[in-house]
Short mmCIF file of C-alpha atoms in Angstrom, two decimals:
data_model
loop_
_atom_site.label_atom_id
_atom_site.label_comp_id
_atom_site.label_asym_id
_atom_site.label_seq_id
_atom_site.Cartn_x
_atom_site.Cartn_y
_atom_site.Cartn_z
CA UNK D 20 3.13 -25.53 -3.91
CA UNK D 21 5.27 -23.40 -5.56
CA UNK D 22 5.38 -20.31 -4.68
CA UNK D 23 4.59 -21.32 -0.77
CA UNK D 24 2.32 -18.40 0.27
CA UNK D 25 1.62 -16.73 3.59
CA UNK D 26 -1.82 -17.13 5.06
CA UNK D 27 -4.20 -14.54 3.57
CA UNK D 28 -4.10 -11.53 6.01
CA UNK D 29 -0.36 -11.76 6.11
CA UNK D 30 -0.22 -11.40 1.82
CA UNK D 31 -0.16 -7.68 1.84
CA UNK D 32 3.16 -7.68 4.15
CA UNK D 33 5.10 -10.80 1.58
CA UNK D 34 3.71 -8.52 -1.43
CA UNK D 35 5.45 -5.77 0.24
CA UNK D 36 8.81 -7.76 1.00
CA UNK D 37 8.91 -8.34 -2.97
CA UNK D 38 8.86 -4.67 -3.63
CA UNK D 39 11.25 -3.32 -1.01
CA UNK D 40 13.75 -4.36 2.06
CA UNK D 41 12.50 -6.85 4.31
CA UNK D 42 13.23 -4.97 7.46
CA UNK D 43 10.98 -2.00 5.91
CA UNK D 44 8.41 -4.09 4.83
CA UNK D 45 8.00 -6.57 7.48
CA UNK D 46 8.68 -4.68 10.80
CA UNK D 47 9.39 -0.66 9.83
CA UNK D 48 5.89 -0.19 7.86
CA UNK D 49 3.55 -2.27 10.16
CA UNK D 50 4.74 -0.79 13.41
CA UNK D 51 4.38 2.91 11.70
CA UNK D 52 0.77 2.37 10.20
CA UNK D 53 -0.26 0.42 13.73
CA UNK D 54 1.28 3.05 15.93
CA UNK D 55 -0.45 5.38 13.72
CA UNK D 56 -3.82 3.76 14.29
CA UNK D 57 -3.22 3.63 17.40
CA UNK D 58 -2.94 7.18 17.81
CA UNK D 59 -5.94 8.29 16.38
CA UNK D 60 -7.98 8.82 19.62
CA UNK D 61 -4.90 11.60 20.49
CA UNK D 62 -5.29 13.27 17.13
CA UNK D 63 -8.92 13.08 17.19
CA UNK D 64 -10.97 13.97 19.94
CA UNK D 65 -14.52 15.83 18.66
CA UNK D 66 -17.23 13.58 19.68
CA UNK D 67 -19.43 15.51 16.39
CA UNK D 68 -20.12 12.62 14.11
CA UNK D 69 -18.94 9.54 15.88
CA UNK D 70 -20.45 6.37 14.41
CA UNK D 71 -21.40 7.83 11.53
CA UNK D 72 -19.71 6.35 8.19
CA UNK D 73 -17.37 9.39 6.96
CA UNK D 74 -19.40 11.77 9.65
CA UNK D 75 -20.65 13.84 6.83
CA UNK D 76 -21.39 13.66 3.41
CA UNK D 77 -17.85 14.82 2.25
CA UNK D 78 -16.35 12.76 4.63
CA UNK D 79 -17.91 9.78 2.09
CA UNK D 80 -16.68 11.50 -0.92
CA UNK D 81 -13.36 11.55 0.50
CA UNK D 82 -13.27 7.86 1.46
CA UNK D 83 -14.27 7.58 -2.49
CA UNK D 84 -11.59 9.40 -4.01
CA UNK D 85 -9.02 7.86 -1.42
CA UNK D 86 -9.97 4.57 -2.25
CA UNK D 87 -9.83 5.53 -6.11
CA UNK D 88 -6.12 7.14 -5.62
CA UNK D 89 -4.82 4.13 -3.80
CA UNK D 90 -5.81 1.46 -5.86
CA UNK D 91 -4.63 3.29 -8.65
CA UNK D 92 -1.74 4.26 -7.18
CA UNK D 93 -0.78 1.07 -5.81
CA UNK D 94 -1.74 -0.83 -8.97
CA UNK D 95 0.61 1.50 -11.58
CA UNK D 96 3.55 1.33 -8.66
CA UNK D 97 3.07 -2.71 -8.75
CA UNK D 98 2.90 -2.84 -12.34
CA UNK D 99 6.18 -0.50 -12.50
CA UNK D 100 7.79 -2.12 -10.35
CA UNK D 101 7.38 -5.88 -11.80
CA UNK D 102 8.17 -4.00 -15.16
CA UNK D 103 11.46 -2.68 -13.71
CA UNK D 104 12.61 -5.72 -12.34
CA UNK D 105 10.91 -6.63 -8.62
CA UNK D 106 12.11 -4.83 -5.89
CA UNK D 107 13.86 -2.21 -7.66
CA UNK D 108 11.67 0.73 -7.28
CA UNK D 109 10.91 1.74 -10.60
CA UNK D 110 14.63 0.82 -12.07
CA UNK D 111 15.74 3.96 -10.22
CA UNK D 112 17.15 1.40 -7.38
CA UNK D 113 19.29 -0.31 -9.98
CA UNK D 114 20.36 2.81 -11.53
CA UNK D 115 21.22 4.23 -7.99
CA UNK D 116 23.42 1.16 -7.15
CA UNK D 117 25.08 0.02 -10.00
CA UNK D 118 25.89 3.13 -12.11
CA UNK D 119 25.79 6.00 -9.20
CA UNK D 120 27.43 3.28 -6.85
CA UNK D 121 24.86 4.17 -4.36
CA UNK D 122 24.83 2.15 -1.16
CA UNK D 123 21.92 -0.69 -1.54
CA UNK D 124 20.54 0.46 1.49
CA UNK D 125 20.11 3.87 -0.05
CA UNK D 126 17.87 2.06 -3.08
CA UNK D 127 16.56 -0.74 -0.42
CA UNK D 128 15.26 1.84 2.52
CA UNK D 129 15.52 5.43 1.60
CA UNK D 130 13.90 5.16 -1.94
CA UNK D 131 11.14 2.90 -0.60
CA UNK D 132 10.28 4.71 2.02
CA UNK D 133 10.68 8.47 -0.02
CA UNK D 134 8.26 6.69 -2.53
CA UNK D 135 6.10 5.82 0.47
CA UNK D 136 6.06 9.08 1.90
CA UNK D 137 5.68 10.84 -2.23
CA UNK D 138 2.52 9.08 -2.59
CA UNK D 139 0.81 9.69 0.66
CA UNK D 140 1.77 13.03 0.51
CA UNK D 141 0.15 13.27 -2.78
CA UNK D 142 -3.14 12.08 -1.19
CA UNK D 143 -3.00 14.18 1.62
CA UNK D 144 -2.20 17.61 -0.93
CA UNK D 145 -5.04 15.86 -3.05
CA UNK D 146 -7.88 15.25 -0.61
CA UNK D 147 -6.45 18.85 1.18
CA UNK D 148 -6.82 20.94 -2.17
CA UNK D 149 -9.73 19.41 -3.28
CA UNK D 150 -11.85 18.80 -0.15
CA UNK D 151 -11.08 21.34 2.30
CA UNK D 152 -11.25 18.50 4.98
CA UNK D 153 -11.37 18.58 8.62
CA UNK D 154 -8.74 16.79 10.81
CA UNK D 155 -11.33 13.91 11.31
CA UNK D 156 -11.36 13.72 7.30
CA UNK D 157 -8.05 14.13 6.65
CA UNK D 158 -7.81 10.99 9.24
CA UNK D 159 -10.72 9.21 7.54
CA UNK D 160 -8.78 9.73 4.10
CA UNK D 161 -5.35 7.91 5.86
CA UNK D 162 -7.28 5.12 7.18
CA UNK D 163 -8.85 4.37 4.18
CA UNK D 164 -5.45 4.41 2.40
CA UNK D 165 -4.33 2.07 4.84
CA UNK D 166 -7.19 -0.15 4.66
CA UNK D 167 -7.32 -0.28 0.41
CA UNK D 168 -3.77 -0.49 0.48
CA UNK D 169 -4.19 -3.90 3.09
CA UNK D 170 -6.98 -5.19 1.07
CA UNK D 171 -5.14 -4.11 -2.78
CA UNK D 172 -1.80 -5.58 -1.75
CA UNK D 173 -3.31 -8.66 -0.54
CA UNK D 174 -5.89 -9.12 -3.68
CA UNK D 175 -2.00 -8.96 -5.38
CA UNK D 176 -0.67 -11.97 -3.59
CA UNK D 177 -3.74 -13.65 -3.54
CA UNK D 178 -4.74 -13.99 -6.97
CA UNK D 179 -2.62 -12.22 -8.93
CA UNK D 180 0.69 -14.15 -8.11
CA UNK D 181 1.63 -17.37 -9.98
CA UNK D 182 4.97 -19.88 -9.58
CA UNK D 183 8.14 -17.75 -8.20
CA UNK D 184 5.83 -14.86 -7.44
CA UNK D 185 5.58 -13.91 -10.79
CA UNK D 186 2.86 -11.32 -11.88
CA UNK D 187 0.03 -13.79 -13.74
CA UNK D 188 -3.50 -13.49 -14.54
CA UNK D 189 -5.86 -15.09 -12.09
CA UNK D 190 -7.47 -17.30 -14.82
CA UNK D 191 -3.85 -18.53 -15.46
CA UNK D 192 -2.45 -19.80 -12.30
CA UNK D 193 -2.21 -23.80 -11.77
CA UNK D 194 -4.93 -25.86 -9.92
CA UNK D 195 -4.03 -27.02 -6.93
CA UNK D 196 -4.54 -30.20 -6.29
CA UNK D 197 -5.64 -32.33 -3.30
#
């Protein structure tokens, strides 16, 4: 069928390779946020409120707000981005390359990945300024970006993609047929 879709827990990575380079999106970015995971245990290493969901009652509120801010987030930099023109970060990418006569690789990779690193800054100074978190919340609010963010991208190229990847309505994409 057109489009020819990955298999559902690999639609968060192909709606990431619309958006930005393919070597950012399909190896840079999942290395980084599986390293990262990884290296909880190192960052975090209090035993005081292990198995319980958020260990404390900000700890939920956190995971609340964080999961609020990303979809939102994530959402509005979709819907910007499709408006733009896919895969051109806003318009500022095409602006960058073809009036500025910046290298693509400068719109491809470096604006990506500052827009990347904008936004989860923006959480962290969020959850920081408003929260007054611990380390272990501050972690709990970056793993729950990272999980939304899975889950978000791959409601996206689930049921929000129609024929040549184009942004549609659920309620508008073709049956498939059998």
């Amino acid at each position: 069928p057109n489009p020819s879709k990955a298999p559902w827990y690999f639609l968060n990575l192909q709606e990431l390779l619309l958006h930005m380079d393919a070597g950012l999106a399909g190896v840079i970015i999942p290395t980084i946020a599986l390293g990262g995971i990884a290296a909880i245990p190192y960052f975090d290493r209090s035993p005081l409120g292990v198995g319980i969901l958020g260990t404390s009652s900000k700890g939920r509120k956190i995971i609340g707000f964080t999961t609020v801010f990303t979809i939102v987030a994530l959402t509005i930099m979709v819907l910007l981005d499709e408006a733009a023109g896919r895969g051109t970060q806003f318009g500022i990418g095409r602006w960058l390359t073809q009036t500025q006569g910046a290298p693509t690789w400068v719109a491809s990779i470096l604006l990506s990945s500052l827009i990347i690193l904008v936004t989860i800054g923006a959480l962290v100074g969020a959850v920081t300024t408003i929260f007054r978190p611990t380390r272990r919340e501050l972690i709990i609010a970056l793993f729950t970006g990272f999980f939304v963010t899975y889950w978000v991208l791959s409601i996206f190229g689930t049921s929000f993609r129609g024929e040549g990847q184009e942004l549609t309505w659920p309620w508008n994409l073709p049956l498939e047929h059998h």
